[in-house]
Amino acid sequence: MYRHRNLILLYFLFLIPTSLLALQNDEKEVIHIHADSSTFNYKTGTNIYEGHVKIDQGSTHLTADRVVTTRNNQHKIEVAIAYGLTQLAEYSTTPKLNDPVLHAKAKIIRFYPATSIVNLEGDVLVTQGKNSFQGPVIVYNMKDQIVTAPRSKTGRATIIIQPGQLNS
């Protein structure tokens, strides 16, 4: 029983973080951004997209009510923040060819490309196939492959892993 629980934990720690990486070709695809309005501030490097925001790049998709990106002096994105104001912001991607699609929903999704950190805050739900992770806050460190559900006064984390997944 104890060994089985350790296998489940080990499986979970390596399943979700690596699955946040989209198909390799996605980064070479054109980014399509659709929104009701957009504001580009070239001085500050801040771009704001509002109203029915939809961002697509290959197999990766993001929908939100508002998305704010901030660039540095080298024109690289420091942070991209998606806000779900009327409904949860949603992110989906195909991690690897033939893998189930990974879906993530949260009130706020913050992505820091330089450190490969993704913070999901508020009513977080991450699913891939029949496996899921749910909680008030989830932090992914994609580079170090670490998933963290920090202590929260607003709720506990729930993990669901299907038994057949341990053998694959």
mmCIF file of C-alpha atoms in Angstrom:
data_model
loop_
_atom_site.group_PDB
_atom_site.id
_atom_site.type_symbol
_atom_site.label_atom_id
_atom_site.label_comp_id
_atom_site.label_asym_id
_atom_site.label_seq_id
_atom_site.Cartn_x
_atom_site.Cartn_y
_atom_site.Cartn_z
ATOM 1 C CA MET A 1 0.000 0.000 0.000
ATOM 2 C CA TYR A 2 2.772 2.454 0.982
ATOM 3 C CA ARG A 3 4.770 1.584 -2.150
ATOM 4 C CA HIS A 4 1.647 2.082 -4.304
ATOM 5 C CA ARG A 5 1.059 5.536 -2.782
ATOM 6 C CA ASN A 6 4.687 6.516 -3.513
ATOM 7 C CA LEU A 7 4.298 5.384 -7.125
ATOM 8 C CA ILE A 8 1.174 7.534 -7.485
ATOM 9 C CA LEU A 9 2.962 10.572 -6.019
ATOM 10 C CA LEU A 10 6.027 10.012 -8.205
ATOM 11 C CA TYR A 11 3.830 9.602 -11.280
ATOM 12 C CA PHE A 12 1.924 12.792 -10.517
ATOM 13 C CA LEU A 13 5.061 14.841 -9.938
ATOM 14 C CA PHE A 14 6.346 13.971 -13.402
ATOM 15 C CA LEU A 15 3.104 13.802 -15.398
ATOM 16 C CA ILE A 16 1.623 17.279 -15.162
ATOM 17 C CA PRO A 17 4.729 19.524 -15.349
ATOM 18 C CA THR A 18 6.115 17.917 -18.484
ATOM 19 C CA SER A 19 2.708 18.013 -20.057
ATOM 20 C CA LEU A 20 2.632 21.802 -19.911
ATOM 21 C CA LEU A 21 5.112 21.833 -22.756
ATOM 22 C CA ALA A 22 3.272 22.133 -26.036
ATOM 23 C CA LEU A 23 4.152 20.388 -29.268
ATOM 24 C CA GLN A 24 7.651 21.430 -30.355
ATOM 25 C CA ASN A 25 6.360 22.914 -33.594
ATOM 26 C CA ASP A 26 3.936 25.219 -31.736
ATOM 27 C CA GLU A 27 6.633 27.768 -30.927
ATOM 28 C CA LYS A 28 7.332 28.127 -34.668
ATOM 29 C CA GLU A 29 3.669 28.781 -35.464
ATOM 30 C CA VAL A 30 2.193 32.237 -35.985
ATOM 31 C CA ILE A 31 0.403 33.677 -32.937
ATOM 32 C CA HIS A 32 -3.176 34.762 -33.633
ATOM 33 C CA ILE A 33 -4.736 37.179 -31.135
ATOM 34 C CA HIS A 34 -8.398 38.158 -31.268
ATOM 35 C CA ALA A 35 -9.976 40.641 -28.833
ATOM 36 C CA ASP A 36 -12.706 43.262 -28.716
ATOM 37 C CA SER A 37 -10.019 45.906 -28.047
ATOM 38 C CA SER A 38 -6.265 46.174 -27.643
ATOM 39 C CA THR A 39 -3.821 48.780 -26.381
ATOM 40 C CA PHE A 40 -0.095 48.767 -27.140
ATOM 41 C CA ASN A 41 2.144 50.970 -25.026
ATOM 42 C CA TYR A 42 5.527 50.891 -26.748
ATOM 43 C CA LYS A 43 7.080 53.081 -24.049
ATOM 44 C CA THR A 44 6.274 50.780 -21.138
ATOM 45 C CA GLY A 45 6.192 47.511 -23.098
ATOM 46 C CA THR A 46 2.692 46.724 -21.855
ATOM 47 C CA ASN A 47 0.039 45.297 -24.154
ATOM 48 C CA ILE A 48 -3.574 44.928 -23.024
ATOM 49 C CA TYR A 49 -6.185 42.814 -24.796
ATOM 50 C CA GLU A 50 -9.782 43.039 -23.555
ATOM 51 C CA GLY A 51 -13.092 41.400 -24.300
ATOM 52 C CA HIS A 52 -13.433 37.823 -25.536
ATOM 53 C CA VAL A 53 -9.653 37.419 -25.857
ATOM 54 C CA LYS A 54 -8.559 34.357 -27.787
ATOM 55 C CA ILE A 55 -4.902 33.557 -28.433
ATOM 56 C CA ASP A 56 -3.915 30.608 -30.633
ATOM 57 C CA GLN A 57 -0.492 29.242 -31.543
ATOM 58 C CA GLY A 58 -0.500 25.799 -33.116
ATOM 59 C CA SER A 59 -2.119 23.368 -30.671
ATOM 60 C CA THR A 60 -1.952 25.888 -27.816
ATOM 61 C CA HIS A 61 -4.986 28.042 -27.025
ATOM 62 C CA LEU A 62 -5.833 30.652 -24.385
ATOM 63 C CA THR A 63 -9.182 32.324 -23.790
ATOM 64 C CA ALA A 64 -9.815 35.045 -21.216
ATOM 65 C CA ASP A 65 -11.723 38.229 -20.590
ATOM 66 C CA ARG A 66 -8.473 40.213 -20.358
ATOM 67 C CA VAL A 67 -4.799 39.487 -21.112
ATOM 68 C CA VAL A 68 -1.923 41.775 -20.155
ATOM 69 C CA THR A 69 1.637 41.219 -21.374
ATOM 70 C CA THR A 70 4.742 43.091 -20.252
ATOM 71 C CA ARG A 71 7.938 43.100 -22.325
ATOM 72 C CA ASN A 72 11.488 43.987 -21.303
ATOM 73 C CA ASN A 73 13.957 46.208 -23.200
ATOM 74 C CA GLN A 74 14.921 43.256 -25.418
ATOM 75 C CA HIS A 75 11.227 42.948 -26.432
ATOM 76 C CA LYS A 76 10.864 39.578 -24.705
ATOM 77 C CA ILE A 77 7.766 38.895 -22.660
ATOM 78 C CA GLU A 78 8.493 39.032 -18.929
ATOM 79 C CA VAL A 79 4.971 38.112 -17.861
ATOM 80 C CA ALA A 80 1.657 37.313 -19.492
ATOM 81 C CA ILE A 81 -1.419 37.458 -17.258
ATOM 82 C CA ALA A 82 -4.813 36.113 -18.308
ATOM 83 C CA TYR A 83 -7.851 37.172 -16.286
ATOM 84 C CA GLY A 84 -11.153 35.348 -16.156
ATOM 85 C CA LEU A 85 -13.486 38.099 -14.980
ATOM 86 C CA THR A 86 -16.888 36.759 -16.093
ATOM 87 C CA GLN A 87 -15.771 33.136 -16.454
ATOM 88 C CA LEU A 88 -12.517 31.285 -15.775
ATOM 89 C CA ALA A 89 -9.554 31.884 -18.077
ATOM 90 C CA GLU A 90 -8.777 28.703 -20.026
ATOM 91 C CA TYR A 91 -5.538 27.292 -21.413
ATOM 92 C CA SER A 92 -5.209 24.133 -23.491
ATOM 93 C CA THR A 93 -2.375 22.460 -25.348
ATOM 94 C CA THR A 94 -1.314 19.133 -26.791
ATOM 95 C CA PRO A 95 1.853 18.272 -24.852
ATOM 96 C CA LYS A 96 3.194 15.586 -27.184
ATOM 97 C CA LEU A 97 1.889 13.946 -30.318
ATOM 98 C CA ASN A 98 -0.848 11.419 -29.422
ATOM 99 C CA ASP A 99 -1.071 12.687 -25.801
ATOM 100 C CA PRO A 100 -4.439 13.747 -24.425
ATOM 101 C CA VAL A 101 -5.020 17.502 -24.474
ATOM 102 C CA LEU A 102 -4.092 19.306 -21.261
ATOM 103 C CA HIS A 103 -6.762 21.769 -20.048
ATOM 104 C CA ALA A 104 -6.246 24.371 -17.311
ATOM 105 C CA LYS A 105 -8.821 26.795 -15.913
ATOM 106 C CA ALA A 106 -8.381 29.517 -13.292
ATOM 107 C CA LYS A 107 -9.486 33.020 -12.427
ATOM 108 C CA ILE A 108 -5.923 34.225 -13.083
ATOM 109 C CA ILE A 109 -3.180 32.516 -15.106
ATOM 110 C CA ARG A 110 0.296 34.114 -14.866
ATOM 111 C CA PHE A 111 3.117 32.886 -17.089
ATOM 112 C CA TYR A 112 6.751 33.934 -16.622
ATOM 113 C CA PRO A 113 8.607 32.688 -19.746
ATOM 114 C CA ALA A 114 12.145 33.462 -18.501
ATOM 115 C CA THR A 115 11.733 31.194 -15.472
ATOM 116 C CA SER A 116 9.164 28.784 -16.983
ATOM 117 C CA ILE A 117 6.843 29.398 -14.020
ATOM 118 C CA VAL A 118 3.057 29.266 -14.369
ATOM 119 C CA ASN A 119 0.865 30.428 -11.464
ATOM 120 C CA LEU A 120 -2.807 29.503 -11.555
ATOM 121 C CA GLU A 121 -4.976 31.259 -8.982
ATOM 122 C CA GLY A 122 -8.618 30.958 -8.015
ATOM 123 C CA ASP A 123 -10.826 27.918 -8.693
ATOM 124 C CA VAL A 124 -7.971 26.104 -10.445
ATOM 125 C CA LEU A 125 -8.694 22.933 -12.379
ATOM 126 C CA VAL A 126 -6.067 21.138 -14.487
ATOM 127 C CA THR A 127 -7.044 18.005 -16.415
ATOM 128 C CA GLN A 128 -5.337 15.691 -18.851
ATOM 129 C CA GLY A 129 -7.375 12.739 -19.972
ATOM 130 C CA LYS A 130 -9.151 11.451 -16.849
ATOM 131 C CA ASN A 131 -6.479 12.766 -14.455
ATOM 132 C CA SER A 132 -6.998 16.064 -12.667
ATOM 133 C CA PHE A 133 -5.573 18.466 -10.121
ATOM 134 C CA GLN A 134 -7.798 20.995 -8.393
ATOM 135 C CA GLY A 135 -7.174 23.679 -5.771
ATOM 136 C CA PRO A 136 -7.189 27.391 -4.975
ATOM 137 C CA VAL A 137 -3.575 27.936 -6.118
ATOM 138 C CA ILE A 138 -1.260 25.777 -8.218
ATOM 139 C CA VAL A 139 2.296 26.725 -9.214
ATOM 140 C CA TYR A 140 4.133 24.923 -12.033
ATOM 141 C CA ASN A 141 7.876 25.163 -12.477
ATOM 142 C CA MET A 142 8.183 23.639 -15.943
ATOM 143 C CA LYS A 143 11.975 23.829 -16.049
ATOM 144 C CA ASP A 144 12.521 21.944 -12.782
ATOM 145 C CA GLN A 145 9.343 19.846 -13.267
ATOM 146 C CA ILE A 146 7.838 20.766 -9.904
ATOM 147 C CA VAL A 147 4.135 21.162 -9.150
ATOM 148 C CA THR A 148 3.285 22.983 -5.932
ATOM 149 C CA ALA A 149 -0.051 23.482 -4.252
ATOM 150 C CA PRO A 150 0.878 25.941 -1.496
ATOM 151 C CA ARG A 151 -1.064 26.070 1.754
ATOM 152 C CA SER A 152 -4.168 28.106 1.364
ATOM 153 C CA LYS A 153 -6.777 29.453 3.742
ATOM 154 C CA THR A 154 -9.378 29.113 0.985
ATOM 155 C CA GLY A 155 -9.206 25.362 0.345
ATOM 156 C CA ARG A 156 -7.252 22.164 -0.172
ATOM 157 C CA ALA A 157 -5.812 20.562 -3.287
ATOM 158 C CA THR A 158 -7.396 17.434 -4.789
ATOM 159 C CA ILE A 159 -5.525 15.032 -7.083
ATOM 160 C CA ILE A 160 -7.222 12.347 -9.177
ATOM 161 C CA ILE A 161 -5.055 9.846 -11.091
ATOM 162 C CA GLN A 162 -6.614 6.925 -12.920
ATOM 163 C CA PRO A 163 -5.089 3.531 -11.955
ATOM 164 C CA GLY A 164 -4.342 2.521 -15.547
ATOM 165 C CA GLN A 165 -2.059 5.549 -15.908
ATOM 166 C CA LEU A 166 0.536 4.049 -13.528
ATOM 167 C CA ASN A 167 1.419 1.297 -15.992
ATOM 168 C CA SER A 168 2.033 3.558 -19.008
#
